[in-house]
């Protein structure tokens, strides 16, 4: 791989909800195998940006490319059809703050659901794949339980396995540890770190600054719908240039990633 | 003082059983038909297309706000004149009762669907499922489970509503009862027996529904 294109390319992205402009001309790239941490105060538009990348939110303007697929938005472009959207999303994994596991299915069925009904894999093949993903997040022994019996940390690891079972090109994490009790955070962060080590391309919205510093290659700081600063993770977190970044980071203890 | 004599009804037992069979079969058909219509109407109500929403709402309100007896008669006498197809009493009854039930099921099903956490829809969409697949595999199974008691209650009403088909001479339990009452000159015994039959079938069902409701509330 010499002159590879970035895996994710976000250009001039704009989004408003009614009169509220949430994203104003956002530009950034993620290299293949790269990990970008998206930081910023609450309400700055991080979730909206992340959800734009897999088109759970349809932007008003700009363009998004993930892998080979590009979508452009604006008055001169037609809104993508739901089949196109679904096909596109099947190649981006997303992990939510509230896990959003399917409560009417076992852990294994949660992970098998999309491989069977979206990728149309034969059931036994999907099951092997799902078991392998559960193995990876250390929960193969919980395959036949229902999600309600799991701890928050375990639920989130199942959600990660569920996304991985689609063998996505990229993974998006929206505050994956924010709903967890403090003692359950590290097991999820370690799972994400393992993915990074395996070379998964990822965009991670997080308030775990030491984790972002350790695991991300680059960080993107947002405030009020714009990118205020962007750069290599360690350097930018340790020595931010912009006042807005500095003041945001000052709310967090400087410390190491929890183990 | 009136002298009760139920033994006289024994001679009509086959007529009663036939009527009961028709009542039960009718109920099964209009519950299935009604839920299918209700599901379709509910999904239209939640559609992003305004036309579908309007049509569905119009349908629901027309059937909710007119008496079922009038609908039955209208389907049998008026509709054939308007669209020019003959209808047997059974077809007219099935259609009217299914539509009537459907208009109530629709509200129940719509309520069940919107009660499901939007995160479920998002999780399905994020996995690459189409909206229809998300509805079928993720939302409806959860919603139907939650709506179970309400759907059962409506179906209990439907069971009783079948008694109205007797006005179109569909030989259900009540219609056969009318025949027996005429024939035997024993209307008091006949209608008492019919009431008991309805009660014996429906009472255990209402107990079951109440128990399910309590169980759902505990697990929620
Ligand atoms: N679906 C929506 N409708 C209306 N406003 C929204 C919606 N989603 C987000 N917003 C608003 O957009 C702004 C940015 O939200 P969000 O992207 O969730 O920020 P963050 O994730 O950084 O906290 C907030 O003011 C929020 O209230
Ligand atoms: Mg957010």
PDB file of C-alpha atoms in Angstrom, chain A:
ATOM      1  CA  UNK A   1       0.000   0.000   0.000  1.00  0.00           C
ATOM      2  CA  UNK A   2       1.765   3.128  -1.141  1.00  0.00           C
ATOM      3  CA  UNK A   3      -0.552   5.915  -2.273  1.00  0.00           C
ATOM      4  CA  UNK A   4      -3.745   4.627  -0.683  1.00  0.00           C
ATOM      5  CA  UNK A   5      -6.775   6.880  -0.495  1.00  0.00           C
ATOM      6  CA  UNK A   6      -8.228   7.589   2.920  1.00  0.00           C
ATOM      7  CA  UNK A   7     -10.890   5.089   3.969  1.00  0.00           C
ATOM      8  CA  UNK A   8     -13.281   7.824   5.092  1.00  0.00           C
ATOM      9  CA  UNK A   9     -13.464  11.225   3.465  1.00  0.00           C
ATOM     10  CA  UNK A  10     -15.819  13.897   4.784  1.00  0.00           C
ATOM     11  CA  UNK A  11     -16.034  17.077   2.730  1.00  0.00           C
ATOM     12  CA  UNK A  12     -17.814  20.363   3.427  1.00  0.00           C
ATOM     13  CA  UNK A  13     -20.442  18.601   5.456  1.00  0.00           C
ATOM     14  CA  UNK A  14     -23.423  20.647   6.620  1.00  0.00           C
ATOM     15  CA  UNK A  15     -26.456  19.737   8.680  1.00  0.00           C
ATOM     16  CA  UNK A  16     -29.252  21.730  10.295  1.00  0.00           C
ATOM     17  CA  UNK A  17     -32.196  20.628  12.379  1.00  0.00           C
ATOM     18  CA  UNK A  18     -34.823  23.242  11.599  1.00  0.00           C
ATOM     19  CA  UNK A  19     -33.171  26.571  12.339  1.00  0.00           C
ATOM     20  CA  UNK A  20     -30.409  25.008  14.429  1.00  0.00           C
ATOM     21  CA  UNK A  21     -27.206  24.541  12.438  1.00  0.00           C
ATOM     22  CA  UNK A  22     -25.390  21.609  13.960  1.00  0.00           C
ATOM     23  CA  UNK A  23     -22.599  20.956  11.447  1.00  0.00           C
ATOM     24  CA  UNK A  24     -20.948  23.795   9.526  1.00  0.00           C
ATOM     25  CA  UNK A  25     -18.516  22.835   6.797  1.00  0.00           C
ATOM     26  CA  UNK A  26     -16.870  19.805   8.376  1.00  0.00           C
ATOM     27  CA  UNK A  27     -13.846  18.303   6.617  1.00  0.00           C
ATOM     28  CA  UNK A  28     -11.759  15.385   7.737  1.00  0.00           C
ATOM     29  CA  UNK A  29     -10.282  12.094   6.604  1.00  0.00           C
ATOM     30  CA  UNK A  30      -9.553   8.777   8.214  1.00  0.00           C
ATOM     31  CA  UNK A  31      -6.792   6.642   6.747  1.00  0.00           C
ATOM     32  CA  UNK A  32      -7.361   2.926   6.239  1.00  0.00           C
ATOM     33  CA  UNK A  33      -6.528   1.310   9.569  1.00  0.00           C
ATOM     34  CA  UNK A  34      -6.516   4.721  11.231  1.00  0.00           C
ATOM     35  CA  UNK A  35      -8.239   5.590  14.468  1.00  0.00           C
ATOM     36  CA  UNK A  36      -9.675   9.055  14.913  1.00  0.00           C
ATOM     37  CA  UNK A  37     -11.012  10.238  18.263  1.00  0.00           C
ATOM     38  CA  UNK A  38     -13.739  12.832  17.983  1.00  0.00           C
ATOM     39  CA  UNK A  39     -13.685  15.070  21.057  1.00  0.00           C
ATOM     40  CA  UNK A  40     -15.605  18.121  22.137  1.00  0.00           C
ATOM     41  CA  UNK A  41     -18.146  19.416  24.597  1.00  0.00           C
ATOM     42  CA  UNK A  42     -21.675  18.076  24.753  1.00  0.00           C
ATOM     43  CA  UNK A  43     -23.878  19.519  22.014  1.00  0.00           C
ATOM     44  CA  UNK A  44     -20.954  20.311  19.728  1.00  0.00           C
ATOM     45  CA  UNK A  45     -22.270  17.976  17.010  1.00  0.00           C
ATOM     46  CA  UNK A  46     -20.100  14.870  17.505  1.00  0.00           C
ATOM     47  CA  UNK A  47     -22.984  12.415  17.403  1.00  0.00           C
ATOM     48  CA  UNK A  48     -24.546  14.136  14.421  1.00  0.00           C
ATOM     49  CA  UNK A  49     -21.230  13.937  12.557  1.00  0.00           C
ATOM     50  CA  UNK A  50     -20.725  10.285  13.451  1.00  0.00           C
ATOM     51  CA  UNK A  51     -24.283   9.431  12.474  1.00  0.00           C
ATOM     52  CA  UNK A  52     -23.789  11.286   9.201  1.00  0.00           C
ATOM     53  CA  UNK A  53     -20.911   8.986   8.344  1.00  0.00           C
ATOM     54  CA  UNK A  54     -23.271   5.998   8.145  1.00  0.00           C
ATOM     55  CA  UNK A  55     -26.196   8.178   7.060  1.00  0.00           C
ATOM     56  CA  UNK A  56     -28.390   7.569  10.086  1.00  0.00           C
ATOM     57  CA  UNK A  57     -28.520  11.338   9.752  1.00  0.00           C
ATOM     58  CA  UNK A  58     -28.797  12.557   6.174  1.00  0.00           C
ATOM     59  CA  UNK A  59     -26.675  15.713   5.766  1.00  0.00           C
ATOM     60  CA  UNK A  60     -27.892  18.858   3.968  1.00  0.00           C
ATOM     61  CA  UNK A  61     -24.722  19.486   2.026  1.00  0.00           C
ATOM     62  CA  UNK A  62     -21.221  18.223   1.315  1.00  0.00           C
ATOM     63  CA  UNK A  63     -20.136  14.673   0.626  1.00  0.00           C
ATOM     64  CA  UNK A  64     -19.127  11.513   2.388  1.00  0.00           C
ATOM     65  CA  UNK A  65     -17.039   8.685   1.037  1.00  0.00           C
ATOM     66  CA  UNK A  66     -16.492   5.410   2.857  1.00  0.00           C
ATOM     67  CA  UNK A  67     -14.398   2.898   0.951  1.00  0.00           C
ATOM     68  CA  UNK A  68     -15.619   2.945  -2.654  1.00  0.00           C
ATOM     69  CA  UNK A  69     -19.011   4.510  -1.980  1.00  0.00           C
ATOM     70  CA  UNK A  70     -19.584   8.245  -2.210  1.00  0.00           C
ATOM     71  CA  UNK A  71     -22.727  10.152  -1.333  1.00  0.00           C
ATOM     72  CA  UNK A  72     -23.126  13.847  -2.104  1.00  0.00           C
ATOM     73  CA  UNK A  73     -25.828  15.968  -0.542  1.00  0.00           C
ATOM     74  CA  UNK A  74     -27.581  19.175  -1.374  1.00  0.00           C
ATOM     75  CA  UNK A  75     -30.364  20.549  -3.540  1.00  0.00           C
ATOM     76  CA  UNK A  76     -28.801  19.252  -6.754  1.00  0.00           C
ATOM     77  CA  UNK A  77     -28.422  15.713  -5.428  1.00  0.00           C
ATOM     78  CA  UNK A  78     -31.270  13.314  -4.892  1.00  0.00           C
ATOM     79  CA  UNK A  79     -31.687  11.786  -1.463  1.00  0.00           C
ATOM     80  CA  UNK A  80     -30.436   8.202  -1.410  1.00  0.00           C
ATOM     81  CA  UNK A  81     -33.077   5.461  -1.544  1.00  0.00           C
ATOM     82  CA  UNK A  82     -33.552   3.260   1.475  1.00  0.00           C
ATOM     83  CA  UNK A  83     -32.048   0.217  -0.274  1.00  0.00           C
ATOM     84  CA  UNK A  84     -28.893   2.152  -1.122  1.00  0.00           C
ATOM     85  CA  UNK A  85     -28.711   3.437   2.424  1.00  0.00           C
ATOM     86  CA  UNK A  86     -29.090  -0.059   3.839  1.00  0.00           C
ATOM     87  CA  UNK A  87     -26.406  -1.487   1.554  1.00  0.00           C
ATOM     88  CA  UNK A  88     -24.058   1.325   2.537  1.00  0.00           C
ATOM     89  CA  UNK A  89     -24.703   0.951   6.256  1.00  0.00           C
ATOM     90  CA  UNK A  90     -24.105  -2.779   6.108  1.00  0.00           C
ATOM     91  CA  UNK A  91     -20.430  -1.946   5.567  1.00  0.00           C
ATOM     92  CA  UNK A  92     -20.128   0.475   8.510  1.00  0.00           C
ATOM     93  CA  UNK A  93     -20.429  -0.849  12.040  1.00  0.00           C
ATOM     94  CA  UNK A  94     -21.888   1.390  14.704  1.00  0.00           C
ATOM     95  CA  UNK A  95     -21.848   1.066  18.476  1.00  0.00           C
ATOM     96  CA  UNK A  96     -24.254   3.178  20.535  1.00  0.00           C
ATOM     97  CA  UNK A  97     -24.064   4.598  24.015  1.00  0.00           C
ATOM     98  CA  UNK A  98     -27.148   2.587  25.065  1.00  0.00           C
ATOM     99  CA  UNK A  99     -26.070  -0.694  23.397  1.00  0.00           C
ATOM    100  CA  UNK A 100     -29.452  -1.116  21.690  1.00  0.00           C
ATOM    101  CA  UNK A 101     -29.267  -4.889  21.793  1.00  0.00           C
ATOM    102  CA  UNK A 102     -32.393  -6.711  20.600  1.00  0.00           C
ATOM    103  CA  UNK A 103     -34.103  -7.836  23.826  1.00  0.00           C
ATOM    104  CA  UNK A 104     -36.282 -10.466  22.163  1.00  0.00           C
ATOM    105  CA  UNK A 105     -33.283 -12.448  20.933  1.00  0.00           C
ATOM    106  CA  UNK A 106     -30.480 -14.369  22.572  1.00  0.00           C
ATOM    107  CA  UNK A 107     -26.954 -12.976  22.501  1.00  0.00           C
ATOM    108  CA  UNK A 108     -26.093 -15.310  19.639  1.00  0.00           C
ATOM    109  CA  UNK A 109     -29.202 -14.354  17.664  1.00  0.00           C
ATOM    110  CA  UNK A 110     -28.348 -10.686  18.142  1.00  0.00           C
ATOM    111  CA  UNK A 111     -24.996 -11.287  16.477  1.00  0.00           C
ATOM    112  CA  UNK A 112     -26.390 -13.615  13.781  1.00  0.00           C
ATOM    113  CA  UNK A 113     -29.339 -11.417  12.817  1.00  0.00           C
ATOM    114  CA  UNK A 114     -27.650  -9.179  10.246  1.00  0.00           C
ATOM    115  CA  UNK A 115     -25.391 -11.872   8.733  1.00  0.00           C
ATOM    116  CA  UNK A 116     -28.494 -14.020   8.124  1.00  0.00           C
ATOM    117  CA  UNK A 117     -30.997 -11.367   7.020  1.00  0.00           C
ATOM    118  CA  UNK A 118     -28.738  -8.759   5.435  1.00  0.00           C
ATOM    119  CA  UNK A 119     -25.731 -10.689   4.154  1.00  0.00           C
ATOM    120  CA  UNK A 120     -27.975 -13.725   3.540  1.00  0.00           C
ATOM    121  CA  UNK A 121     -25.368 -16.154   4.841  1.00  0.00           C
ATOM    122  CA  UNK A 122     -26.501 -19.730   5.452  1.00  0.00           C
ATOM    123  CA  UNK A 123     -27.515 -20.167   9.074  1.00  0.00           C
ATOM    124  CA  UNK A 124     -24.650 -22.467  10.091  1.00  0.00           C
ATOM    125  CA  UNK A 125     -22.094 -20.202   8.480  1.00  0.00           C
ATOM    126  CA  UNK A 126     -23.607 -17.171  10.220  1.00  0.00           C
ATOM    127  CA  UNK A 127     -23.546 -19.020  13.508  1.00  0.00           C
ATOM    128  CA  UNK A 128     -19.865 -19.887  13.173  1.00  0.00           C
ATOM    129  CA  UNK A 129     -19.114 -16.281  12.306  1.00  0.00           C
ATOM    130  CA  UNK A 130     -21.164 -15.003  15.231  1.00  0.00           C
ATOM    131  CA  UNK A 131     -19.511 -17.411  17.663  1.00  0.00           C
ATOM    132  CA  UNK A 132     -16.090 -16.312  16.423  1.00  0.00           C
ATOM    133  CA  UNK A 133     -16.993 -12.656  17.070  1.00  0.00           C
ATOM    134  CA  UNK A 134     -18.352 -13.481  20.521  1.00  0.00           C
ATOM    135  CA  UNK A 135     -15.122 -15.367  21.197  1.00  0.00           C
ATOM    136  CA  UNK A 136     -13.206 -12.272  20.206  1.00  0.00           C
ATOM    137  CA  UNK A 137     -15.019 -10.095  22.755  1.00  0.00           C
ATOM    138  CA  UNK A 138     -14.760 -12.856  25.365  1.00  0.00           C
ATOM    139  CA  UNK A 139     -18.451 -13.698  25.577  1.00  0.00           C
ATOM    140  CA  UNK A 140     -18.824 -16.990  23.726  1.00  0.00           C
ATOM    141  CA  UNK A 141     -19.997 -18.605  26.977  1.00  0.00           C
ATOM    142  CA  UNK A 142     -22.957 -16.191  27.085  1.00  0.00           C
ATOM    143  CA  UNK A 143     -24.201 -17.017  23.577  1.00  0.00           C
ATOM    144  CA  UNK A 144     -27.472 -18.612  24.695  1.00  0.00           C
ATOM    145  CA  UNK A 145     -28.416 -16.055  27.329  1.00  0.00           C
ATOM    146  CA  UNK A 146     -30.704 -13.109  26.732  1.00  0.00           C
ATOM    147  CA  UNK A 147     -29.120  -9.631  26.833  1.00  0.00           C
ATOM    148  CA  UNK A 148     -31.077  -8.658  29.970  1.00  0.00           C
ATOM    149  CA  UNK A 149     -28.930 -11.030  32.043  1.00  0.00           C
ATOM    150  CA  UNK A 150     -25.656  -9.321  31.079  1.00  0.00           C
ATOM    151  CA  UNK A 151     -23.807  -6.453  32.745  1.00  0.00           C
ATOM    152  CA  UNK A 152     -23.513  -3.147  30.889  1.00  0.00           C
ATOM    153  CA  UNK A 153     -19.946  -3.891  29.883  1.00  0.00           C
ATOM    154  CA  UNK A 154     -20.927  -7.300  28.541  1.00  0.00           C
ATOM    155  CA  UNK A 155     -23.883  -5.817  26.641  1.00  0.00           C
ATOM    156  CA  UNK A 156     -21.588  -3.328  24.965  1.00  0.00           C
ATOM    157  CA  UNK A 157     -19.137  -6.071  24.001  1.00  0.00           C
ATOM    158  CA  UNK A 158     -22.028  -8.017  22.455  1.00  0.00           C
ATOM    159  CA  UNK A 159     -22.991  -4.871  20.551  1.00  0.00           C
ATOM    160  CA  UNK A 160     -19.413  -4.672  19.265  1.00  0.00           C
ATOM    161  CA  UNK A 161     -19.501  -8.338  18.227  1.00  0.00           C
ATOM    162  CA  UNK A 162     -22.841  -7.744  16.499  1.00  0.00           C
ATOM    163  CA  UNK A 163     -21.351  -4.905  14.441  1.00  0.00           C
ATOM    164  CA  UNK A 164     -18.191  -6.890  13.666  1.00  0.00           C
ATOM    165  CA  UNK A 165     -20.217  -9.836  12.374  1.00  0.00           C
ATOM    166  CA  UNK A 166     -21.033  -7.736   9.294  1.00  0.00           C
ATOM    167  CA  UNK A 167     -17.271  -7.553   8.672  1.00  0.00           C
ATOM    168  CA  UNK A 168     -17.501  -3.793   8.177  1.00  0.00           C
ATOM    169  CA  UNK A 169     -14.879  -1.562   6.569  1.00  0.00           C
ATOM    170  CA  UNK A 170     -15.091   0.926   9.424  1.00  0.00           C
ATOM    171  CA  UNK A 171     -16.387   1.036  12.976  1.00  0.00           C
ATOM    172  CA  UNK A 172     -18.049   4.057  14.571  1.00  0.00           C
ATOM    173  CA  UNK A 173     -18.343   4.388  18.343  1.00  0.00           C
ATOM    174  CA  UNK A 174     -20.641   6.966  19.930  1.00  0.00           C
ATOM    175  CA  UNK A 175     -19.706   7.312  23.598  1.00  0.00           C
ATOM    176  CA  UNK A 176     -19.588   3.555  23.933  1.00  0.00           C
ATOM    177  CA  UNK A 177     -18.644   3.720  27.618  1.00  0.00           C
ATOM    178  CA  UNK A 178     -20.706   6.702  28.791  1.00  0.00           C
ATOM    179  CA  UNK A 179     -23.620   4.619  30.068  1.00  0.00           C
ATOM    180  CA  UNK A 180     -21.403   2.205  31.998  1.00  0.00           C
ATOM    181  CA  UNK A 181     -20.586   2.000  35.678  1.00  0.00           C
ATOM    182  CA  UNK A 182     -16.963   3.093  36.137  1.00  0.00           C
ATOM    183  CA  UNK A 183     -15.695  -0.389  36.922  1.00  0.00           C
ATOM    184  CA  UNK A 184     -17.079  -1.713  33.609  1.00  0.00           C
ATOM    185  CA  UNK A 185     -15.495   0.900  31.367  1.00  0.00           C
ATOM    186  CA  UNK A 186     -12.092  -0.675  30.944  1.00  0.00           C
ATOM    187  CA  UNK A 187     -13.319  -4.022  29.575  1.00  0.00           C
ATOM    188  CA  UNK A 188     -15.018  -2.164  26.722  1.00  0.00           C
ATOM    189  CA  UNK A 189     -12.064   0.142  26.104  1.00  0.00           C
ATOM    190  CA  UNK A 190      -9.740  -2.870  25.969  1.00  0.00           C
ATOM    191  CA  UNK A 191     -12.005  -4.478  23.374  1.00  0.00           C
ATOM    192  CA  UNK A 192     -11.848  -1.333  21.251  1.00  0.00           C
ATOM    193  CA  UNK A 193      -8.092  -1.150  21.717  1.00  0.00           C
ATOM    194  CA  UNK A 194      -7.821  -4.729  20.493  1.00  0.00           C
ATOM    195  CA  UNK A 195      -9.738  -3.765  17.352  1.00  0.00           C
ATOM    196  CA  UNK A 196      -7.359  -0.876  16.767  1.00  0.00           C
ATOM    197  CA  UNK A 197      -4.430  -3.254  17.078  1.00  0.00           C
ATOM    198  CA  UNK A 198      -6.102  -5.532  14.494  1.00  0.00           C
ATOM    199  CA  UNK A 199      -6.077  -2.628  12.050  1.00  0.00           C
ATOM    200  CA  UNK A 200      -9.770  -1.680  12.043  1.00  0.00           C
ATOM    201  CA  UNK A 201     -10.531   1.809  10.734  1.00  0.00           C
ATOM    202  CA  UNK A 202     -12.416   3.616  13.468  1.00  0.00           C
ATOM    203  CA  UNK A 203     -13.997   6.900  14.484  1.00  0.00           C
ATOM    204  CA  UNK A 204     -14.508   7.092  18.232  1.00  0.00           C
ATOM    205  CA  UNK A 205     -16.547   9.711  20.062  1.00  0.00           C
ATOM    206  CA  UNK A 206     -15.409   9.541  23.664  1.00  0.00           C
ATOM    207  CA  UNK A 207     -14.892  11.499  26.826  1.00  0.00           C
ATOM    208  CA  UNK A 208     -12.102   9.132  27.921  1.00  0.00           C
ATOM    209  CA  UNK A 209      -9.251  11.459  27.093  1.00  0.00           C
ATOM    210  CA  UNK A 210      -6.395   9.175  28.226  1.00  0.00           C
ATOM    211  CA  UNK A 211      -7.919   6.382  26.123  1.00  0.00           C
ATOM    212  CA  UNK A 212      -8.151   8.659  23.087  1.00  0.00           C
ATOM    213  CA  UNK A 213      -4.523   9.676  23.614  1.00  0.00           C
ATOM    214  CA  UNK A 214      -3.403   6.030  23.796  1.00  0.00           C
ATOM    215  CA  UNK A 215      -5.488   4.426  21.093  1.00  0.00           C
ATOM    216  CA  UNK A 216      -6.197   7.105  18.476  1.00  0.00           C
ATOM    217  CA  UNK A 217      -3.669   8.218  15.871  1.00  0.00           C
ATOM    218  CA  UNK A 218      -5.429  11.481  15.380  1.00  0.00           C
ATOM    219  CA  UNK A 219      -7.912  13.587  17.285  1.00  0.00           C
ATOM    220  CA  UNK A 220     -10.502  15.991  15.959  1.00  0.00           C
ATOM    221  CA  UNK A 221     -11.832  18.620  18.361  1.00  0.00           C
ATOM    222  CA  UNK A 222     -15.274  20.024  17.688  1.00  0.00           C
ATOM    223  CA  UNK A 223     -17.148  22.937  19.112  1.00  0.00           C
ATOM    224  CA  UNK A 224     -20.451  24.446  17.973  1.00  0.00           C
ATOM    225  CA  UNK A 225     -20.487  22.416  14.783  1.00  0.00           C
ATOM    226  CA  UNK A 226     -17.009  23.222  13.539  1.00  0.00           C
ATOM    227  CA  UNK A 227     -13.664  21.457  13.793  1.00  0.00           C
ATOM    228  CA  UNK A 228     -11.566  23.749  15.957  1.00  0.00           C
ATOM    229  CA  UNK A 229      -8.398  21.695  15.976  1.00  0.00           C
ATOM    230  CA  UNK A 230      -7.114  18.479  14.503  1.00  0.00           C
ATOM    231  CA  UNK A 231      -3.799  16.651  14.764  1.00  0.00           C
ATOM    232  CA  UNK A 232      -1.805  13.665  15.984  1.00  0.00           C
ATOM    233  CA  UNK A 233      -3.434  12.340  19.143  1.00  0.00           C
ATOM    234  CA  UNK A 234      -0.649  12.580  21.698  1.00  0.00           C
ATOM    235  CA  UNK A 235       0.760  15.865  20.558  1.00  0.00           C
ATOM    236  CA  UNK A 236      -2.621  17.546  20.240  1.00  0.00           C
ATOM    237  CA  UNK A 237      -3.930  16.358  23.590  1.00  0.00           C
ATOM    238  CA  UNK A 238      -0.686  17.165  25.432  1.00  0.00           C
ATOM    239  CA  UNK A 239      -0.136  20.516  23.765  1.00  0.00           C
ATOM    240  CA  UNK A 240      -3.263  21.916  22.120  1.00  0.00           C
ATOM    241  CA  UNK A 241      -2.914  25.098  20.103  1.00  0.00           C
ATOM    242  CA  UNK A 242      -6.397  26.487  20.312  1.00  0.00           C
ATOM    243  CA  UNK A 243      -7.852  28.076  23.394  1.00  0.00           C
ATOM    244  CA  UNK A 244     -11.155  26.218  22.940  1.00  0.00           C
ATOM    245  CA  UNK A 245      -9.347  22.876  22.945  1.00  0.00           C
ATOM    246  CA  UNK A 246      -7.294  23.820  25.966  1.00  0.00           C
ATOM    247  CA  UNK A 247     -10.311  24.879  27.955  1.00  0.00           C
ATOM    248  CA  UNK A 248     -12.193  21.710  27.011  1.00  0.00           C
ATOM    249  CA  UNK A 249      -9.291  19.461  28.028  1.00  0.00           C
ATOM    250  CA  UNK A 250      -8.827  21.312  31.311  1.00  0.00           C
ATOM    251  CA  UNK A 251     -12.082  19.718  32.499  1.00  0.00           C
ATOM    252  CA  UNK A 252     -10.452  16.304  32.475  1.00  0.00           C
ATOM    253  CA  UNK A 253      -7.811  14.901  34.756  1.00  0.00           C
ATOM    254  CA  UNK A 254      -4.589  14.238  32.987  1.00  0.00           C
ATOM    255  CA  UNK A 255      -4.077  10.576  33.597  1.00  0.00           C
ATOM    256  CA  UNK A 256      -3.443   7.247  32.051  1.00  0.00           C
ATOM    257  CA  UNK A 257      -5.962   5.033  30.434  1.00  0.00           C
ATOM    258  CA  UNK A 258      -7.814   3.007  33.059  1.00  0.00           C
ATOM    259  CA  UNK A 259      -6.684  -0.599  33.200  1.00  0.00           C
TER     260      UNK A 259
END
